[in-house]
CSV table of C-alpha atoms in Angstrom, one decimal:
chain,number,residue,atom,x,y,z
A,1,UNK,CA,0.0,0.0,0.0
A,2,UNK,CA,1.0,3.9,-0.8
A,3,UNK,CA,1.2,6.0,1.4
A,4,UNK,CA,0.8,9.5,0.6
A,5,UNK,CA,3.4,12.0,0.4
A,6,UNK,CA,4.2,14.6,3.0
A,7,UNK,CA,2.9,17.2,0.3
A,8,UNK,CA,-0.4,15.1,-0.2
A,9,UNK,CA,-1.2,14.3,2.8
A,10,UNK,CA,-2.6,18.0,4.0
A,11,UNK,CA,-5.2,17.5,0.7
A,12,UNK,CA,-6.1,14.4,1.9
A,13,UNK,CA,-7.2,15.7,5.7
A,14,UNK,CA,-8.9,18.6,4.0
A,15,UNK,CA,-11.1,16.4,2.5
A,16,UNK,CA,-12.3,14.6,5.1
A,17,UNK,CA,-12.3,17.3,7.9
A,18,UNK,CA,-15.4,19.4,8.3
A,19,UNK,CA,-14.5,22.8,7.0
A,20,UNK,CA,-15.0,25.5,10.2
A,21,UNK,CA,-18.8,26.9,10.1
A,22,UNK,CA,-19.2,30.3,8.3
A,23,UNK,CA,-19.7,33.3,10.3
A,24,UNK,CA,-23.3,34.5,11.1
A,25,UNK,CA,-24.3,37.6,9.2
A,26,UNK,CA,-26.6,40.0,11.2
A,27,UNK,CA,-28.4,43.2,9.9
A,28,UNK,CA,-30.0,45.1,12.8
A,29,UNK,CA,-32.3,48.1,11.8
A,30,UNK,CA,-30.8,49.8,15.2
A,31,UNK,CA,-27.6,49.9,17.1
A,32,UNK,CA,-29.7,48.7,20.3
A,33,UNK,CA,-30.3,44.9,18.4
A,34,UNK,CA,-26.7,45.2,17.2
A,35,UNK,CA,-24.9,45.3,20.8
A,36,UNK,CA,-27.9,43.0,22.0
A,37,UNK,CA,-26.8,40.4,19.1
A,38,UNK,CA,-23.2,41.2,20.3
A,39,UNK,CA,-24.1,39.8,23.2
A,40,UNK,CA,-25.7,36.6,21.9
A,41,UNK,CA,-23.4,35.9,18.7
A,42,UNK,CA,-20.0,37.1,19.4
A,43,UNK,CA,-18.3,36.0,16.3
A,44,UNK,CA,-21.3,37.3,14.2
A,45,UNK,CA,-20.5,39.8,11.6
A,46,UNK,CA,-23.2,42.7,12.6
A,47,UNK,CA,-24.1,46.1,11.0
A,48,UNK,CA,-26.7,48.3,12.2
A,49,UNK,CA,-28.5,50.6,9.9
A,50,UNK,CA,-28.7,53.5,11.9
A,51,UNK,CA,-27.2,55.4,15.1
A,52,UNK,CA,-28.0,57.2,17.9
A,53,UNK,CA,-28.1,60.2,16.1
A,54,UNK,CA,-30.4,59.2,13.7
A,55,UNK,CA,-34.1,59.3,13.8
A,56,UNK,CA,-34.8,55.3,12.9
A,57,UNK,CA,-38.2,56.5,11.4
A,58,UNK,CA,-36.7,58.2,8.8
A,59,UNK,CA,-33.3,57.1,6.9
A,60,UNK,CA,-31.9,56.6,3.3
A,61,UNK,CA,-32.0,53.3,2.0
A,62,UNK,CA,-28.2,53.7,1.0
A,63,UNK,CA,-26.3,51.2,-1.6
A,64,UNK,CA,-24.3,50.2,1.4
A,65,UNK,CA,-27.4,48.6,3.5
A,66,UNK,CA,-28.7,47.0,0.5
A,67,UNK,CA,-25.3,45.4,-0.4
A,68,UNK,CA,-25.2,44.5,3.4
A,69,UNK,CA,-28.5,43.2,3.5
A,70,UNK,CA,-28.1,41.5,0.4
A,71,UNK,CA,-26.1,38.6,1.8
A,72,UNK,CA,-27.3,39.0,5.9
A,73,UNK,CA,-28.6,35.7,7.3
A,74,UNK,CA,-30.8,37.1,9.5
A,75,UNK,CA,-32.1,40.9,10.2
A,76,UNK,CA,-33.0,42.0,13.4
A,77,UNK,CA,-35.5,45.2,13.3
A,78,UNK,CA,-38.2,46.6,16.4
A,79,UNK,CA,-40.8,46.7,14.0
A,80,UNK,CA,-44.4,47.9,15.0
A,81,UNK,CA,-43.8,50.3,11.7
A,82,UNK,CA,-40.8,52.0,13.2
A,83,UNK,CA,-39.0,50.9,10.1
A,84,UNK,CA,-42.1,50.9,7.4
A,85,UNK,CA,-40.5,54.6,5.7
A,86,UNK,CA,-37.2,52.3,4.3
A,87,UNK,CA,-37.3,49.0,5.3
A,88,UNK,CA,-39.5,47.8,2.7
A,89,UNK,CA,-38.2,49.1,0.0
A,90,UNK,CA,-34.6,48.1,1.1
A,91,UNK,CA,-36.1,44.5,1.4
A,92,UNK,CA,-37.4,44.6,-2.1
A,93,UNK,CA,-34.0,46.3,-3.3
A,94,UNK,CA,-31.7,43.9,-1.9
A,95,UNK,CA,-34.0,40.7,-3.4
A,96,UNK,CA,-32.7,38.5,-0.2
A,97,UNK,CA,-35.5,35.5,0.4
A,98,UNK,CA,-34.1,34.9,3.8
A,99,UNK,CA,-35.5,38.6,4.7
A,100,UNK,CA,-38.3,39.1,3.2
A,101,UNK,CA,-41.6,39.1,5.7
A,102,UNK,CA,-43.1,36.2,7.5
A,103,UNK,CA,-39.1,34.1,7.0
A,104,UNK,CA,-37.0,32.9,9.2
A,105,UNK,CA,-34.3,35.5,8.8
A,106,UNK,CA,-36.6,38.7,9.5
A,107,UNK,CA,-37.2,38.8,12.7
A,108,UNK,CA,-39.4,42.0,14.1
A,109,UNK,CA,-39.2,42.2,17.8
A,110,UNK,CA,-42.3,43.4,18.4
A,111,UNK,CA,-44.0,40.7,17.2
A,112,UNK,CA,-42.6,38.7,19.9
A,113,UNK,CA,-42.5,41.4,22.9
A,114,UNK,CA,-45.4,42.8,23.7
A,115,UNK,CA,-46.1,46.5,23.1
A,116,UNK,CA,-47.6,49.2,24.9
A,117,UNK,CA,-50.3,51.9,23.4
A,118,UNK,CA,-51.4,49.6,21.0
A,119,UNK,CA,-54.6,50.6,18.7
A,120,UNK,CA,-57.1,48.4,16.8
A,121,UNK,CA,-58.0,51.9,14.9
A,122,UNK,CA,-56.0,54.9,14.1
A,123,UNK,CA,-58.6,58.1,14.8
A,124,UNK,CA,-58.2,60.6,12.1
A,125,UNK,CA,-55.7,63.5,12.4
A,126,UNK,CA,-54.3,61.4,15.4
A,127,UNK,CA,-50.8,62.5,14.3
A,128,UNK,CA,-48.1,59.4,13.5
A,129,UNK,CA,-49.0,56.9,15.3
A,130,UNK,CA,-48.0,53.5,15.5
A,131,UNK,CA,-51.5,51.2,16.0
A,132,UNK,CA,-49.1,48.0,16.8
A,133,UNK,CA,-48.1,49.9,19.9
A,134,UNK,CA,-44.9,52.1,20.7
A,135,UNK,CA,-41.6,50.6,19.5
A,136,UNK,CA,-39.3,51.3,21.3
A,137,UNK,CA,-39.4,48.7,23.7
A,138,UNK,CA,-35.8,48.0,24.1
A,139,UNK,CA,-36.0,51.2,26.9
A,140,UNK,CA,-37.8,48.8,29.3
A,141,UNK,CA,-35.4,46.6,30.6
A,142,UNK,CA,-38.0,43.6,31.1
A,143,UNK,CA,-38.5,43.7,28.0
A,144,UNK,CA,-34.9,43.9,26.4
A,145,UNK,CA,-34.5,40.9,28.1
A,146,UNK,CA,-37.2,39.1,26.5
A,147,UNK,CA,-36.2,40.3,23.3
A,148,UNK,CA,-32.9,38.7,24.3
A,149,UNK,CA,-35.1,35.2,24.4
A,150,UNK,CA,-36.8,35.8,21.1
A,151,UNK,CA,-33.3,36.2,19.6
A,152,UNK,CA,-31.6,33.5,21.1
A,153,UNK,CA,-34.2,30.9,19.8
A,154,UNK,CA,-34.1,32.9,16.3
A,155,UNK,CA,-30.2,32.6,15.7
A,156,UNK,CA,-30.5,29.0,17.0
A,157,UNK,CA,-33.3,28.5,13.9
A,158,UNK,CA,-31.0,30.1,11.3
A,159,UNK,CA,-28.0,28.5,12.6
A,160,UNK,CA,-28.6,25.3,14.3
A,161,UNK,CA,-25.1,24.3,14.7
A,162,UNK,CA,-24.5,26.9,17.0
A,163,UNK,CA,-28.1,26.6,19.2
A,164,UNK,CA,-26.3,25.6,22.4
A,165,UNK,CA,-24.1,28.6,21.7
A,166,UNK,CA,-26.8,30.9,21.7
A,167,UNK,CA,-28.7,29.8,24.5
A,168,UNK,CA,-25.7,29.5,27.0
A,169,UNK,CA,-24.7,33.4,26.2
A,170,UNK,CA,-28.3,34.1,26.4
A,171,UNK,CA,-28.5,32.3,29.6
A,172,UNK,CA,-25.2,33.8,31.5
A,173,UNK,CA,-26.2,37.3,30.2
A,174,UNK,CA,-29.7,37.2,31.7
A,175,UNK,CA,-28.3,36.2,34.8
A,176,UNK,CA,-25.9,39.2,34.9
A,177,UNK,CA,-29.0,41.2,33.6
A,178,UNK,CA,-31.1,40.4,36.4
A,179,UNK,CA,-28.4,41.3,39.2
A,180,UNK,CA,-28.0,44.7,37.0
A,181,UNK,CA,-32.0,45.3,37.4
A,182,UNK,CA,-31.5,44.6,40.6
A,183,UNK,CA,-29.4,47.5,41.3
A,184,UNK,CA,-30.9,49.9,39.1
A,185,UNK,CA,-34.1,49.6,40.6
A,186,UNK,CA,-32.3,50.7,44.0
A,187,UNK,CA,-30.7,53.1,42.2
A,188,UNK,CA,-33.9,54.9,40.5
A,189,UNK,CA,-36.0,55.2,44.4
A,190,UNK,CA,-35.4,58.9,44.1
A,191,UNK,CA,-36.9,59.4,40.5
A,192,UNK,CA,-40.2,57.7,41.1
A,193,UNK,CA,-43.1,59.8,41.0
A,194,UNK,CA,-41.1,62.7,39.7
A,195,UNK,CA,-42.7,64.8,36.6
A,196,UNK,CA,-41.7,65.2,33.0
A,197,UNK,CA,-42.1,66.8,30.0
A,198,UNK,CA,-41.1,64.7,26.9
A,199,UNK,CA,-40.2,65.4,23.0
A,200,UNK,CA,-42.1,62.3,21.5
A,201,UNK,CA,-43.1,59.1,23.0
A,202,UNK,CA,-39.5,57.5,22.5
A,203,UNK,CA,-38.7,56.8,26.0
A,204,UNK,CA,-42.2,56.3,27.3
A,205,UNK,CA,-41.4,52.5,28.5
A,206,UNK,CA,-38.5,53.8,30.3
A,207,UNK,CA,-40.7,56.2,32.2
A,208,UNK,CA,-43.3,53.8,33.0
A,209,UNK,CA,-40.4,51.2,34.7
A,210,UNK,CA,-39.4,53.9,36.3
A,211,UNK,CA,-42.2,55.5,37.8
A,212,UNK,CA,-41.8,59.2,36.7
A,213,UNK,CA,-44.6,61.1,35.2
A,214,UNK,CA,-45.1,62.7,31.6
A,215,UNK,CA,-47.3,65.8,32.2
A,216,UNK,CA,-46.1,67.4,28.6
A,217,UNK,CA,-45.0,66.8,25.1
A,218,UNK,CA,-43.4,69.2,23.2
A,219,UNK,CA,-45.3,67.3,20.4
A,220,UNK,CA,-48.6,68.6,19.6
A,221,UNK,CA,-49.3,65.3,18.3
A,222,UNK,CA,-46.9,62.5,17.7
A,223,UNK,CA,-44.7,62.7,15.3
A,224,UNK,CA,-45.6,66.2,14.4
A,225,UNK,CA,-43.3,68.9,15.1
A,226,UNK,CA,-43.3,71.6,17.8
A,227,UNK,CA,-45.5,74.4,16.6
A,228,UNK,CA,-44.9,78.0,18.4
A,229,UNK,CA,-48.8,77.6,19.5
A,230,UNK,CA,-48.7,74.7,21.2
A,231,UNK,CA,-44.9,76.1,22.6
A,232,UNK,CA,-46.7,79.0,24.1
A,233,UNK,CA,-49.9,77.1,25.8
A,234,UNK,CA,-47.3,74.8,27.6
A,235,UNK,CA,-45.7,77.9,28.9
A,236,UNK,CA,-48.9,78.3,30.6
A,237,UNK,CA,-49.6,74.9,31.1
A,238,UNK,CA,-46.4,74.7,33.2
A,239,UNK,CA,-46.7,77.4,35.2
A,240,UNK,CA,-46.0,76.5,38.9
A,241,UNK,CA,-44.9,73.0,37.8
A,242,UNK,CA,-41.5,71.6,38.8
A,243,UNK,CA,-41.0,69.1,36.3
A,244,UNK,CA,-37.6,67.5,36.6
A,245,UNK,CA,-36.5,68.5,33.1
A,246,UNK,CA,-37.6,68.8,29.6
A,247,UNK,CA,-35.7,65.3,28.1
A,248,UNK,CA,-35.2,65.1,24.1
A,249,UNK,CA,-33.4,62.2,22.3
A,250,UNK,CA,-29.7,63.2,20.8
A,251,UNK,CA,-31.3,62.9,17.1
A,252,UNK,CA,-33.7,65.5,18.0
A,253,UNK,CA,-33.7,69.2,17.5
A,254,UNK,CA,-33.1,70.7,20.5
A,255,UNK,CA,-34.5,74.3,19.1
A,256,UNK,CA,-37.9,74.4,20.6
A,257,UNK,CA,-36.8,72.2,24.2
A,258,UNK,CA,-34.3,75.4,24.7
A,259,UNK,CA,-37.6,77.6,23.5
A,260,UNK,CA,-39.3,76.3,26.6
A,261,UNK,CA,-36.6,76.2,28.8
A,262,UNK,CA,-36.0,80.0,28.7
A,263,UNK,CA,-39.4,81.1,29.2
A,264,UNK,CA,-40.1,78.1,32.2
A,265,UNK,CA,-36.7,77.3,33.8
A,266,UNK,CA,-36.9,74.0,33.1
A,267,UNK,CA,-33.6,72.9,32.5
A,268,UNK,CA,-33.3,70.6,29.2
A,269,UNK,CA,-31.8,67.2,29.1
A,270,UNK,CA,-30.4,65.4,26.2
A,271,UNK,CA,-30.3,61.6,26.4
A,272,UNK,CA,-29.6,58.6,24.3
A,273,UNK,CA,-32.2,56.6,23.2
A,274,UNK,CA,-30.4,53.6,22.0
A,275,UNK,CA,-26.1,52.6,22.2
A,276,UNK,CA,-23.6,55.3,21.0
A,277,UNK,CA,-20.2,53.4,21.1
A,278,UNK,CA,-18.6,56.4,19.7
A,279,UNK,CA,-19.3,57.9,23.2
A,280,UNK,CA,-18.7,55.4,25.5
A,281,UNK,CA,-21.9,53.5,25.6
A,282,UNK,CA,-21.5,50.4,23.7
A,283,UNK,CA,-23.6,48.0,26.0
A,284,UNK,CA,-27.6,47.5,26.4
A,285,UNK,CA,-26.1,47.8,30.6
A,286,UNK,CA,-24.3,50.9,29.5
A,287,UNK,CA,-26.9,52.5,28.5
A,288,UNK,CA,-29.0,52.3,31.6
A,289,UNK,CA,-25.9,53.6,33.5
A,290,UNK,CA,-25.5,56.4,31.4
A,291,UNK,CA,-29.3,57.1,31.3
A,292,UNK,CA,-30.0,56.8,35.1
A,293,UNK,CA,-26.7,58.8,36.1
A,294,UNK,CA,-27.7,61.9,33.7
A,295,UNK,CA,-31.3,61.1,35.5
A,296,UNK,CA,-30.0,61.2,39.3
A,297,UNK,CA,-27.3,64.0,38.6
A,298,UNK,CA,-30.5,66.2,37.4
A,299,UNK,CA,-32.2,65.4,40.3
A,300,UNK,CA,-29.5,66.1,42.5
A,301,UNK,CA,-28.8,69.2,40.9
A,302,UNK,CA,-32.2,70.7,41.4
């Protein structure tokens, strides 16, 4: 019997060895499902569509995201119609079966969390609303970590080979999660049943875990713009009020907040509605840090 050359022989084990499995290829419609998939698939290949200086309703279906969703084996998005300005038509642009609706490789979060504010009707000139109920559930931190379930048992469907991978980082990071709630719930005692005034409903589930009050909305109706009418009746609306400041998300335009600020004295706080790693908050338990901390220090401060 032959037996095969020193230079042959590395052909021969390549042939019968399993080749290593291909890397997982996430798409997540916002930075909070990216570090969230992080978290579950380390040695995924992730992109998230937008930032935390972007409004997710509204953003440019660029070459770039079609090419990337193009070949992603499964997209993450919050859904409830958050993304229903450009997801669609990057879906039909990028002509990817795996992420197209009602497959395995689309998975909306929202379909598997449930919602708050939902609607079986939309009344006319209610403003934009979303009837499957506010998206932006990742601020409640119950809920991120069912959303964490939901996408542990949907990479484990698109990747079976790594399903016990999945569920033991799911697993050790719910732990951690729950010792983190823990502690933030301690934390947040002085900010319950404090009052509010809000620039959209983006960080309404964050305000409901934590007890505070919304008694204004820069908003005349959601998603519409601050008018100077409506400005000027919450001038009188908050007169003698001590809300603890007048919050808007870092994509918004801080313009009319500032407007009301001067003519109340309610100082104006800017916060992060979703992961920023360019500024230090990379993690889903960074970003409750960073929010509560800007919270506390503003309470302090008053």
């Amino acid at each position: 019997m032959r037996i095969p050359s020193k230079r042959v022989m590395p052909l021969v084990l390549a042939a019968v060895l399993p080749l290593p499995a291909q890397a997982l290829t996430l798409f997540a419609c916002e930075p909070e499902w990216a570090a969230l998939g992080q978290i579950l698939a380390p040695q995924a290949d992730i992109t998230s569509a937008t930032h935390a200086y972007q409004d997710p309703h509204y953003i440019e279906a660029r070459p770039s995201l079609i090419a990337r969703l193009r070949r992603t084996d499964l997209a993450i998005c919050s859904g409830a119609a958050l993304e229903a300005g450009w997801l669609p038509a990057l879906q039909q642009r990028a002509a990817n079966p795996v992420v197209q609706p009602g497959r395995e490789g689309m998975l909306f979060v929202a379909e598997q969390v449930e919602t708050i504010n939902q609607m079986d009707q939309v009344p006319f000139g209610a403003g934009d609303v979303h009837p499957e109920g506010n998206p932006h559930l990742h601020l409640d931190p119950e809920r991120l970590r069912q959303a964490g379930a939901a996408m542990s048992q949907r990479l484990a469907q698109v990747d079976p080979e790594r399903a016990a991978q999945y569920r033991s980082h799911y697993l050790r990071w719910s732990i951690r999660w729950q010792q983190r709630l823990d502690d933030w719930h301690q934390r947040a005692q002085p900010l319950r049943g404090q009052m509010i005034v809000v620039q959209h409903s983006t960080f309404d589930y964050f305000w409901r875990w934590l007890g505070i009050e919304v008694i204004a909305d820069l908003e005349p109706k959601p998603g519409v713009p601050p008018t100077p009418g409506h400005l000027a009746d919450l001038v009188t609306r908050l007169d003698g009020q001590r809300p603890l400041a007048i919050v808007h998300s870092w994509y918004q335009n801080p313009q009319s907040a500032r407007w009301l600020s001067e003519r109340t004295g309610i100082p104006v706080l800017a916060l992060p509605s979703t992961m920023a790693p360019d500024d230090g908050v990379v993690t889903p338990e960074q970003l409750f840090d960073h929010l509560l901390d800007r919270l506390l220090a503003q309470h302090d401060a008053r």
